[in-house]
PDB file of N, CA and C in Angstrom:
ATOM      1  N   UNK S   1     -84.767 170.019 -22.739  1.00 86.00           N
ATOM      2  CA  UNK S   1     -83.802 170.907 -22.165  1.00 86.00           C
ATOM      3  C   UNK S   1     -82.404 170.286 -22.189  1.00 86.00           C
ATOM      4  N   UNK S   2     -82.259 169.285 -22.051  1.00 91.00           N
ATOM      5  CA  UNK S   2     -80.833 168.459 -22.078  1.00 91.00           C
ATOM      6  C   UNK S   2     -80.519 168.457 -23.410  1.00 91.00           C
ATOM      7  N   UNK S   3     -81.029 168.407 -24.349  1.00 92.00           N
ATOM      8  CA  UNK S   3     -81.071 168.879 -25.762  1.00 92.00           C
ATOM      9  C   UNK S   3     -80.127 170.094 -25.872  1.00 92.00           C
ATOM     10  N   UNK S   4     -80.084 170.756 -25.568  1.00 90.00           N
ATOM     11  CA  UNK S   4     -80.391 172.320 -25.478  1.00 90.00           C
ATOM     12  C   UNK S   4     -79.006 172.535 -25.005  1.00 90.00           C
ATOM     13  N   UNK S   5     -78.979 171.994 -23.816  1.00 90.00           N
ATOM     14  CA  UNK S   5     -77.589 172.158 -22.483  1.00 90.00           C
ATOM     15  C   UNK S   5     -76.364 171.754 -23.780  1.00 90.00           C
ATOM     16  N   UNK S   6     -76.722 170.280 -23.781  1.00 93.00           N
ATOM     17  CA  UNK S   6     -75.468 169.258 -24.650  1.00 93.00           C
ATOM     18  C   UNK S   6     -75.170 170.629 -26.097  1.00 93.00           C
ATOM     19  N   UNK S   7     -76.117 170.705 -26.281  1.00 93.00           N
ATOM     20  CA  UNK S   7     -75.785 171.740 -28.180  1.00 93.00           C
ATOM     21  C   UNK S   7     -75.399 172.413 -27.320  1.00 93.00           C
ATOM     22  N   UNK S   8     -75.280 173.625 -26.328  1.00 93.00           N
ATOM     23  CA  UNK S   8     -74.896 175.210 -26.080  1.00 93.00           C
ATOM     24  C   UNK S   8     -73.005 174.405 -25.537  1.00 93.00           C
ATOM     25  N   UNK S   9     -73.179 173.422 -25.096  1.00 93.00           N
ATOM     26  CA  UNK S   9     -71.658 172.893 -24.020  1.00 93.00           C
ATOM     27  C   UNK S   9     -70.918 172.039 -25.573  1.00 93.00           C
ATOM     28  N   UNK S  10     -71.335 171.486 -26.494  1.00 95.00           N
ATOM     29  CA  UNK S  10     -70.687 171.018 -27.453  1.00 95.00           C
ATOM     30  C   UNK S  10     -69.906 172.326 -28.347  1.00 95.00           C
ATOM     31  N   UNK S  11     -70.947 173.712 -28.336  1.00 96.00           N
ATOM     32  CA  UNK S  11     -70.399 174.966 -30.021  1.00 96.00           C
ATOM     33  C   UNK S  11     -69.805 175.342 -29.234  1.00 96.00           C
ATOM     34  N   UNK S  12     -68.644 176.547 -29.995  1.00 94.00           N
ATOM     35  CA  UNK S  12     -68.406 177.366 -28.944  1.00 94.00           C
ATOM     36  C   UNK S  12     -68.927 178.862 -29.794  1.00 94.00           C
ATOM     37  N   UNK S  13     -69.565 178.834 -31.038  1.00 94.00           N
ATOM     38  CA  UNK S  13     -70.063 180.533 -31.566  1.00 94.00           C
ATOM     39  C   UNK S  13     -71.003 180.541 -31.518  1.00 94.00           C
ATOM     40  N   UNK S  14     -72.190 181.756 -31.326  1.00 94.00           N
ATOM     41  CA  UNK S  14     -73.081 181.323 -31.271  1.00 94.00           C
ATOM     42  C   UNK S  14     -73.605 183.278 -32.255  1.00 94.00           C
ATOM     43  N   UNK S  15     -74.674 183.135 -32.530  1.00 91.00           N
ATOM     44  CA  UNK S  15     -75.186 184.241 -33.259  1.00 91.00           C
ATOM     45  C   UNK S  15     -77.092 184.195 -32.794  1.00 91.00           C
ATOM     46  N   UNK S  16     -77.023 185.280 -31.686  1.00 91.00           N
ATOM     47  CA  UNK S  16     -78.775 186.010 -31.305  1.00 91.00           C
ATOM     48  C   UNK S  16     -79.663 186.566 -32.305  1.00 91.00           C
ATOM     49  N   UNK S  17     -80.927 186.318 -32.169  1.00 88.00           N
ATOM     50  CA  UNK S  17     -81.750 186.955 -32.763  1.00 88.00           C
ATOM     51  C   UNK S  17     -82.728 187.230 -31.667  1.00 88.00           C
ATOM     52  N   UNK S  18     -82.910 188.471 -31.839  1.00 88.00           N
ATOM     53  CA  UNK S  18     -83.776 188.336 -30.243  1.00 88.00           C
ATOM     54  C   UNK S  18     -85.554 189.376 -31.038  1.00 88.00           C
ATOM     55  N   UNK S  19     -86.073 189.436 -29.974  1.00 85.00           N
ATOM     56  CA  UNK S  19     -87.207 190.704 -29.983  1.00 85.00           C
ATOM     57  C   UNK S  19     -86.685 192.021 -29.857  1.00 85.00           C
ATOM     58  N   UNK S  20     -86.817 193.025 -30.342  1.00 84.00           N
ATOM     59  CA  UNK S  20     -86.644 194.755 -29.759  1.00 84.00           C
ATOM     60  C   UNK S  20     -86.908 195.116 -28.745  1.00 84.00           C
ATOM     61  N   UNK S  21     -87.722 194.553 -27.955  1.00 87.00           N
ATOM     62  CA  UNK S  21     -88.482 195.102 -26.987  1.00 87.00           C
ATOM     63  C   UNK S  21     -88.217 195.035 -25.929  1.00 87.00           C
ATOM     64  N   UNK S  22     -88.818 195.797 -24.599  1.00 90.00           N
ATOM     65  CA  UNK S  22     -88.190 195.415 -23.531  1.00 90.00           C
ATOM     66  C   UNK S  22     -87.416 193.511 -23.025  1.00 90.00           C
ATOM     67  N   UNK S  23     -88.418 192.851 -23.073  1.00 91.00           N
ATOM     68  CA  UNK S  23     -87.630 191.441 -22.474  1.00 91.00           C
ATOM     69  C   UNK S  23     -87.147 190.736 -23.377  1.00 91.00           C
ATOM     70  N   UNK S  24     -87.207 190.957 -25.157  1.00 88.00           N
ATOM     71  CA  UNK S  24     -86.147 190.687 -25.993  1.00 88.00           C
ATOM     72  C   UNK S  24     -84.887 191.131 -25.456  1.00 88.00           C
ATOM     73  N   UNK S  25     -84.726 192.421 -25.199  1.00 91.00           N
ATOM     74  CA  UNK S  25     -83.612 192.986 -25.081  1.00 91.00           C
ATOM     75  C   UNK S  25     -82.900 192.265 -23.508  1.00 91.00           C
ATOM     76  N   UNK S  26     -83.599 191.922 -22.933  1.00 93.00           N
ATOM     77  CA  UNK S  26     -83.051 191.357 -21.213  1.00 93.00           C
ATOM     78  C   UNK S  26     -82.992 189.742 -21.561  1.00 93.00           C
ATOM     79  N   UNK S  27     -83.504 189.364 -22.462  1.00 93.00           N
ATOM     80  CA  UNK S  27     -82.943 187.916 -22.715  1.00 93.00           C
ATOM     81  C   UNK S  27     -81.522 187.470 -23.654  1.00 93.00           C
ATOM     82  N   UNK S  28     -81.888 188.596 -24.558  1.00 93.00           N
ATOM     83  CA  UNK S  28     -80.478 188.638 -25.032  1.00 93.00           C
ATOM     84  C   UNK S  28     -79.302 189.195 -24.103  1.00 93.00           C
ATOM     85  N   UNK S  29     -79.383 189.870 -23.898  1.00 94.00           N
ATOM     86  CA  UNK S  29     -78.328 190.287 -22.411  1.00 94.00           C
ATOM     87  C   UNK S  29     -77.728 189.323 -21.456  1.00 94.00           C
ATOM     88  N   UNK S  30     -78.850 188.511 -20.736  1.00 95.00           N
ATOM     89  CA  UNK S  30     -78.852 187.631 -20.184  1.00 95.00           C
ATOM     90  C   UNK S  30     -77.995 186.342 -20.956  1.00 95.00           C
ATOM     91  N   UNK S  31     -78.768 186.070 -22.048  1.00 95.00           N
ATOM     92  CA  UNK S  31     -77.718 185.076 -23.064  1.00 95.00           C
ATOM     93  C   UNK S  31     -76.818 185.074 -22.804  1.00 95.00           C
ATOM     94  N   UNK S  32     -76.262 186.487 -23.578  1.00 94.00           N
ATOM     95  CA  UNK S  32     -74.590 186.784 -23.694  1.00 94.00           C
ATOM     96  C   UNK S  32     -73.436 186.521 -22.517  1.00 94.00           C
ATOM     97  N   UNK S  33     -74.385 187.128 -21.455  1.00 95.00           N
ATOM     98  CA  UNK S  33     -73.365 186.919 -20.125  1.00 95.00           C
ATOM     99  C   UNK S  33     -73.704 184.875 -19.811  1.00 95.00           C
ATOM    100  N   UNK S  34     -74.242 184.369 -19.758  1.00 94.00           N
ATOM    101  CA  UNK S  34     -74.074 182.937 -19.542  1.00 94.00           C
ATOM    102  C   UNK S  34     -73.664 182.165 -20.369  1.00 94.00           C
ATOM    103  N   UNK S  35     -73.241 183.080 -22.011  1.00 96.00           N
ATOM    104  CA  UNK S  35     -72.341 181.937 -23.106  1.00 96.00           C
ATOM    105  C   UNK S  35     -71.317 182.392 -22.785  1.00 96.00           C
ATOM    106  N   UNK S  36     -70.581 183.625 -21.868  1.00 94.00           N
ATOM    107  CA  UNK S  36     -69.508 184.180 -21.974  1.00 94.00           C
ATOM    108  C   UNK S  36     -69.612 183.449 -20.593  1.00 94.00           C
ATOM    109  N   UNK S  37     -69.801 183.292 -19.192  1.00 95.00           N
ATOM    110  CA  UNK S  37     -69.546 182.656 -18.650  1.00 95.00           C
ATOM    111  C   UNK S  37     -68.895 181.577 -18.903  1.00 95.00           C
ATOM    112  N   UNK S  38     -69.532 180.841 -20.243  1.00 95.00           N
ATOM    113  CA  UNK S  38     -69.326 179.618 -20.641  1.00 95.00           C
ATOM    114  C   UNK S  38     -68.196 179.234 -21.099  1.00 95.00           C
ATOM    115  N   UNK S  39     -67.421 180.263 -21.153  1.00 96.00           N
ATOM    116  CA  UNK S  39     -66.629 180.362 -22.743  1.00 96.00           C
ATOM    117  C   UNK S  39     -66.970 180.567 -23.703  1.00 96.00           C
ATOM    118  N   UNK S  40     -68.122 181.203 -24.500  1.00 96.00           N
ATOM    119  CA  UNK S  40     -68.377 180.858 -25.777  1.00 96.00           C
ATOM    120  C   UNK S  40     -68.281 182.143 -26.498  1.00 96.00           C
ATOM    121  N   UNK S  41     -68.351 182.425 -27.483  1.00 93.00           N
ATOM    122  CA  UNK S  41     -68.183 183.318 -28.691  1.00 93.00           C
ATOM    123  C   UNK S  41     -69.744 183.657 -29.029  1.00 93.00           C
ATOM    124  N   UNK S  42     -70.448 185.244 -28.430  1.00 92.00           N
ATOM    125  CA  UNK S  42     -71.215 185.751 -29.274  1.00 92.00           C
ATOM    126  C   UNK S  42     -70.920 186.174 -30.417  1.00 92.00           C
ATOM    127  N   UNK S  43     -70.907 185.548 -31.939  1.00 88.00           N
ATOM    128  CA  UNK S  43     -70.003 186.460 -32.743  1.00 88.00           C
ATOM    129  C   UNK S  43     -70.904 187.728 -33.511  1.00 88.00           C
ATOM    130  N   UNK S  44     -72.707 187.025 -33.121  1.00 83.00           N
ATOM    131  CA  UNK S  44     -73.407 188.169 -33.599  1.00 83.00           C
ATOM    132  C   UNK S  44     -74.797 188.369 -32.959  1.00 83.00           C
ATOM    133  N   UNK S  45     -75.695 189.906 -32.849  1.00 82.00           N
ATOM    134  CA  UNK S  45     -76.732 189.815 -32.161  1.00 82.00           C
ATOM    135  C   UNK S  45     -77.585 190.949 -33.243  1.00 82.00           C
ATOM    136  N   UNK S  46     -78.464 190.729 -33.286  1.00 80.00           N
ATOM    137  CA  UNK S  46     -79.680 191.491 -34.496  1.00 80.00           C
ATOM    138  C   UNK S  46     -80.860 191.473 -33.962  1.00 80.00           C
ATOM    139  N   UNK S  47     -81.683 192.155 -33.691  1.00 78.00           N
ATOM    140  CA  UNK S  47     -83.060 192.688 -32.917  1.00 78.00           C
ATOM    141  C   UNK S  47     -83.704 192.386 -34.325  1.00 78.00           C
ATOM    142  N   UNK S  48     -84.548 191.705 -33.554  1.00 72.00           N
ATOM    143  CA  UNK S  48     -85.755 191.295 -35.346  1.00 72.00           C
ATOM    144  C   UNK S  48     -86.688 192.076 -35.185  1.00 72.00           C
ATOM    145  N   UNK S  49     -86.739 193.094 -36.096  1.00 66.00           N
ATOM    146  CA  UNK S  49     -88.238 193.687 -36.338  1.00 66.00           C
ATOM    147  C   UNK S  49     -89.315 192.950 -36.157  1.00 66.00           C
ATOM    148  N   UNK S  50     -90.458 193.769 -35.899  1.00 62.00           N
ATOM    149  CA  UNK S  50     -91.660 193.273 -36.190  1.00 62.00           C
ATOM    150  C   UNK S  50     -92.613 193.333 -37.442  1.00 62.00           C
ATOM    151  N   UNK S  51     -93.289 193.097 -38.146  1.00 58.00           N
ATOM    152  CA  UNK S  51     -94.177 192.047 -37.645  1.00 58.00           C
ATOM    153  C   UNK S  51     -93.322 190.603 -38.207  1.00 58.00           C
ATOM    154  N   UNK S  52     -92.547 190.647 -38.971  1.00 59.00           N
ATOM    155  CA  UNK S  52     -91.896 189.286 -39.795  1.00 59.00           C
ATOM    156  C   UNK S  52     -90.625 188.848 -39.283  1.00 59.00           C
ATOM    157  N   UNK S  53     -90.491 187.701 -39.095  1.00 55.00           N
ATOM    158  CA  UNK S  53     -89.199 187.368 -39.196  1.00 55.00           C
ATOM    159  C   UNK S  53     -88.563 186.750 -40.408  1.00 55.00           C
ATOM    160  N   UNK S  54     -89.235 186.772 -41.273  1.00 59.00           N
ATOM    161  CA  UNK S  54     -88.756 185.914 -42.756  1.00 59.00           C
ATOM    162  C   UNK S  54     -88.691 187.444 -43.581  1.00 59.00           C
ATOM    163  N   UNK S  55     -89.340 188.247 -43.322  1.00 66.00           N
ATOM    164  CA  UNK S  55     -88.738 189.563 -44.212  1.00 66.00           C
ATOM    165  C   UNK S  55     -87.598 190.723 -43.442  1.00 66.00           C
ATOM    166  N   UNK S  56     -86.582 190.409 -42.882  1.00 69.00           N
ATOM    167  CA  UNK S  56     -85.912 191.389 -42.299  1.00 69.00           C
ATOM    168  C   UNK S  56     -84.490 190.427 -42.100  1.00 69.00           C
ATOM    169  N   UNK S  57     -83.464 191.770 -41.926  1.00 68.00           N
ATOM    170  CA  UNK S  57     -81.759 191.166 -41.870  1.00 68.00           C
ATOM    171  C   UNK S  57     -81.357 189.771 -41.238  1.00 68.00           C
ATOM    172  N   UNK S  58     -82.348 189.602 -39.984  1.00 73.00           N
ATOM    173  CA  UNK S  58     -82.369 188.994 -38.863  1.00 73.00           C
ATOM    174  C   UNK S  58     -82.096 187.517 -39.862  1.00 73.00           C
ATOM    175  N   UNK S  59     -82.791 186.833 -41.059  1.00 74.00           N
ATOM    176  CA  UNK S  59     -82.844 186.167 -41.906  1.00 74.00           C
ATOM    177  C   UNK S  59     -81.276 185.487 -42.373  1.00 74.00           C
ATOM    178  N   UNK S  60     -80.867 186.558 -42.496  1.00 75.00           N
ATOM    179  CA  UNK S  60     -79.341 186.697 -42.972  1.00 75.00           C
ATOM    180  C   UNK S  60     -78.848 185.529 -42.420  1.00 75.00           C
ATOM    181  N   UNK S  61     -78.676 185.783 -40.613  1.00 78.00           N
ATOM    182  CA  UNK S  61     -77.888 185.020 -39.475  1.00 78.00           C
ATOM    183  C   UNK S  61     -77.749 183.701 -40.098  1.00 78.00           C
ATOM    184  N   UNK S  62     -79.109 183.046 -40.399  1.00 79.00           N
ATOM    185  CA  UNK S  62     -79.334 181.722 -40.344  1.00 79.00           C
ATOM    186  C   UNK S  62     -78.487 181.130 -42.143  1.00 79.00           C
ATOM    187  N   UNK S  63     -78.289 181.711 -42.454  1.00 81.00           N
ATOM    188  CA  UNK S  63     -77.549 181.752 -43.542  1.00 81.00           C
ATOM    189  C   UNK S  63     -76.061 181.987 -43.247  1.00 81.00           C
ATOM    190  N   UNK S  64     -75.647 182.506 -42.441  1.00 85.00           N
ATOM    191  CA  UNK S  64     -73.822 182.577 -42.283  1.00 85.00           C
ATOM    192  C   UNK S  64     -73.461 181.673 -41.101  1.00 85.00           C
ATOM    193  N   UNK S  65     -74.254 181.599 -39.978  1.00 87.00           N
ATOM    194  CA  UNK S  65     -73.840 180.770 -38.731  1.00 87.00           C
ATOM    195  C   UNK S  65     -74.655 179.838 -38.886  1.00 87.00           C
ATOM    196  N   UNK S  66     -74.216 178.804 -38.349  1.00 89.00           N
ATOM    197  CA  UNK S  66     -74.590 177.193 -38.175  1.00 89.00           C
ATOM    198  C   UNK S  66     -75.557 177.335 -36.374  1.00 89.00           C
ATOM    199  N   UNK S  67     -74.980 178.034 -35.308  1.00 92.00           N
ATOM    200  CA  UNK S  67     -75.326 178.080 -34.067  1.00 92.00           C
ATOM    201  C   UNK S  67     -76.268 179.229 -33.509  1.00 92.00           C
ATOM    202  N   UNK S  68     -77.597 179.437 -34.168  1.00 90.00           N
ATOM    203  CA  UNK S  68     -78.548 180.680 -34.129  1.00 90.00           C
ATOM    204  C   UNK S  68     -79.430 180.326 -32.277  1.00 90.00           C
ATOM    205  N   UNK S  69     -79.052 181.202 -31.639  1.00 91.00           N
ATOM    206  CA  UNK S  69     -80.446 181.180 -30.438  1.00 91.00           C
ATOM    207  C   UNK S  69     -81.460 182.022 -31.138  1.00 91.00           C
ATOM    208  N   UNK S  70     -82.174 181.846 -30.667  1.00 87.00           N
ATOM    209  CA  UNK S  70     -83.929 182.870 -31.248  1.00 87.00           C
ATOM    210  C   UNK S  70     -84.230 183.014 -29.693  1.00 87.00           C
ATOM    211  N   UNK S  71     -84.773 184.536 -29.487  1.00 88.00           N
ATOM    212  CA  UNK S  71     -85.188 184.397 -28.174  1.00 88.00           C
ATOM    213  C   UNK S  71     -86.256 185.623 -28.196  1.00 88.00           C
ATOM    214  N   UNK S  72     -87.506 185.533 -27.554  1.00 85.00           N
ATOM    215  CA  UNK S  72     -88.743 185.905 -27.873  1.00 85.00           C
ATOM    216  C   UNK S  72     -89.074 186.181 -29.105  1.00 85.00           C
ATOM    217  N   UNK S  73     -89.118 185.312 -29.652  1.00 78.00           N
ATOM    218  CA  UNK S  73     -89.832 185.493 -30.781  1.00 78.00           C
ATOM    219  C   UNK S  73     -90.021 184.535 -31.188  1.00 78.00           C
ATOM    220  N   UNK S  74     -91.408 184.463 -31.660  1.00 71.00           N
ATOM    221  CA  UNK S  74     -92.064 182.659 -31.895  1.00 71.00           C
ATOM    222  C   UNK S  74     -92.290 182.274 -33.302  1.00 71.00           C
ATOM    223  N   UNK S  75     -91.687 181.285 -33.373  1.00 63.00           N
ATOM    224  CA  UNK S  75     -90.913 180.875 -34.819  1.00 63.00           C
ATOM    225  C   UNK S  75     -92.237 179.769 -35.310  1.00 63.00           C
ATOM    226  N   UNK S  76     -93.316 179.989 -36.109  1.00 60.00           N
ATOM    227  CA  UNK S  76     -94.599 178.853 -37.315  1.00 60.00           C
ATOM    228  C   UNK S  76     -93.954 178.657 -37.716  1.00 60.00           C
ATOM    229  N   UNK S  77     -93.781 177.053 -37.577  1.00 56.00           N
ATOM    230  CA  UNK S  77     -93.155 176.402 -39.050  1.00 56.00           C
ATOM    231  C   UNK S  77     -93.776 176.382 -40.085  1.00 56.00           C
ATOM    232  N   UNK S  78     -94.950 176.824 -40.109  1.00 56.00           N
ATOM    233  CA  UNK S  78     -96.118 177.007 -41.352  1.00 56.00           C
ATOM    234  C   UNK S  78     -95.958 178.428 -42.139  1.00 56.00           C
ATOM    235  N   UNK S  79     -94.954 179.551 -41.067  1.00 52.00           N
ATOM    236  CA  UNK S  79     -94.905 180.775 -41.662  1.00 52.00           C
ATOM    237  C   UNK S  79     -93.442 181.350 -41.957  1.00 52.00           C
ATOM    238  N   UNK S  80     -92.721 179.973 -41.717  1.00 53.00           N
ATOM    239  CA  UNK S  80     -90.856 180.540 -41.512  1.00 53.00           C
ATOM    240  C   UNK S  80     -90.629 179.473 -41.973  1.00 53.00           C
ATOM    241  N   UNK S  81     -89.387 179.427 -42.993  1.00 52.00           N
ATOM    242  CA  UNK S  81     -89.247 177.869 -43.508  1.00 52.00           C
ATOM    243  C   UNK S  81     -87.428 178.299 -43.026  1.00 52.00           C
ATOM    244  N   UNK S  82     -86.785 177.733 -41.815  1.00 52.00           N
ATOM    245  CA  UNK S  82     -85.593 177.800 -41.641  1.00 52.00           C
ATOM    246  C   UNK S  82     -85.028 176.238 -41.663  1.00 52.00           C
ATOM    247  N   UNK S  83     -83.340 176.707 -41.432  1.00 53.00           N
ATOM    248  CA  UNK S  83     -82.846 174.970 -41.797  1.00 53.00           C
ATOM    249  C   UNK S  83     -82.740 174.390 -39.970  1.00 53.00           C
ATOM    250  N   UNK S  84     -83.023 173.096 -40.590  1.00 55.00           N
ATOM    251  CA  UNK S  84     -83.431 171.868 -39.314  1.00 55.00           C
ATOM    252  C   UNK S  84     -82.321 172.466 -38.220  1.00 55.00           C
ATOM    253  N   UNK S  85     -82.913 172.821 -37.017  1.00 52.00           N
ATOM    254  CA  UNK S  85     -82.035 173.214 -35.971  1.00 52.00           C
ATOM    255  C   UNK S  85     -82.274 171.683 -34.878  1.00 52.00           C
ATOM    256  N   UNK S  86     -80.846 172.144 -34.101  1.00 55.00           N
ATOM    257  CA  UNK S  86     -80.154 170.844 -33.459  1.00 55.00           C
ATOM    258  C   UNK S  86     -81.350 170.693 -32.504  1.00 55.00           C
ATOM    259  N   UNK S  87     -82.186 171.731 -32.100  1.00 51.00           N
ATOM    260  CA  UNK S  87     -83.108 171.435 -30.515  1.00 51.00           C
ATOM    261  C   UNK S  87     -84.270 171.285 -30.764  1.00 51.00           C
TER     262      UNK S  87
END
């Protein structure tokens, strides 16, 4: 978790990928208002379809921003090959 704190208090942009669903949608919400508390820059947010996260837009993010949260949605490294994140 101190991991986590230090990366969110070091960036200041950050780009969501959340779930569709009900508590996707209340975690991303939630996000936004405590990076904006923070100061920080949501500069983007994308609801990941289901069932994939390696076949849909959501993919894109991790390709233009350096600072991706993922939030409900559970990322196999055996089934998602993304680049080495800071946490």
């Amino acid at each position: 978790m101190k991991k986590a704190i230090k990366w969110l208090k070091e960036n200041d942009d950050f780009a969501i990928i959340y779930d569709g669903d009900g508590d996707g949608v209340t975690s991303c919400a939630l996000m936004q208002l405590l990076l904006q508390r923070m100061g920080k820059n949501v500069v983007r947010t994308v609801a990941s379809p289901r069932p994939s996260l390696e076949k849909n837009p959501a993919m894109e993010l991790i390709k233009k921003y350096d600072n991706i949260i993922v939030l409900d949605i559970s990322l196999d490294e055996k089934n998602v090959k993304t680049p080495q994140l800071p946490c």
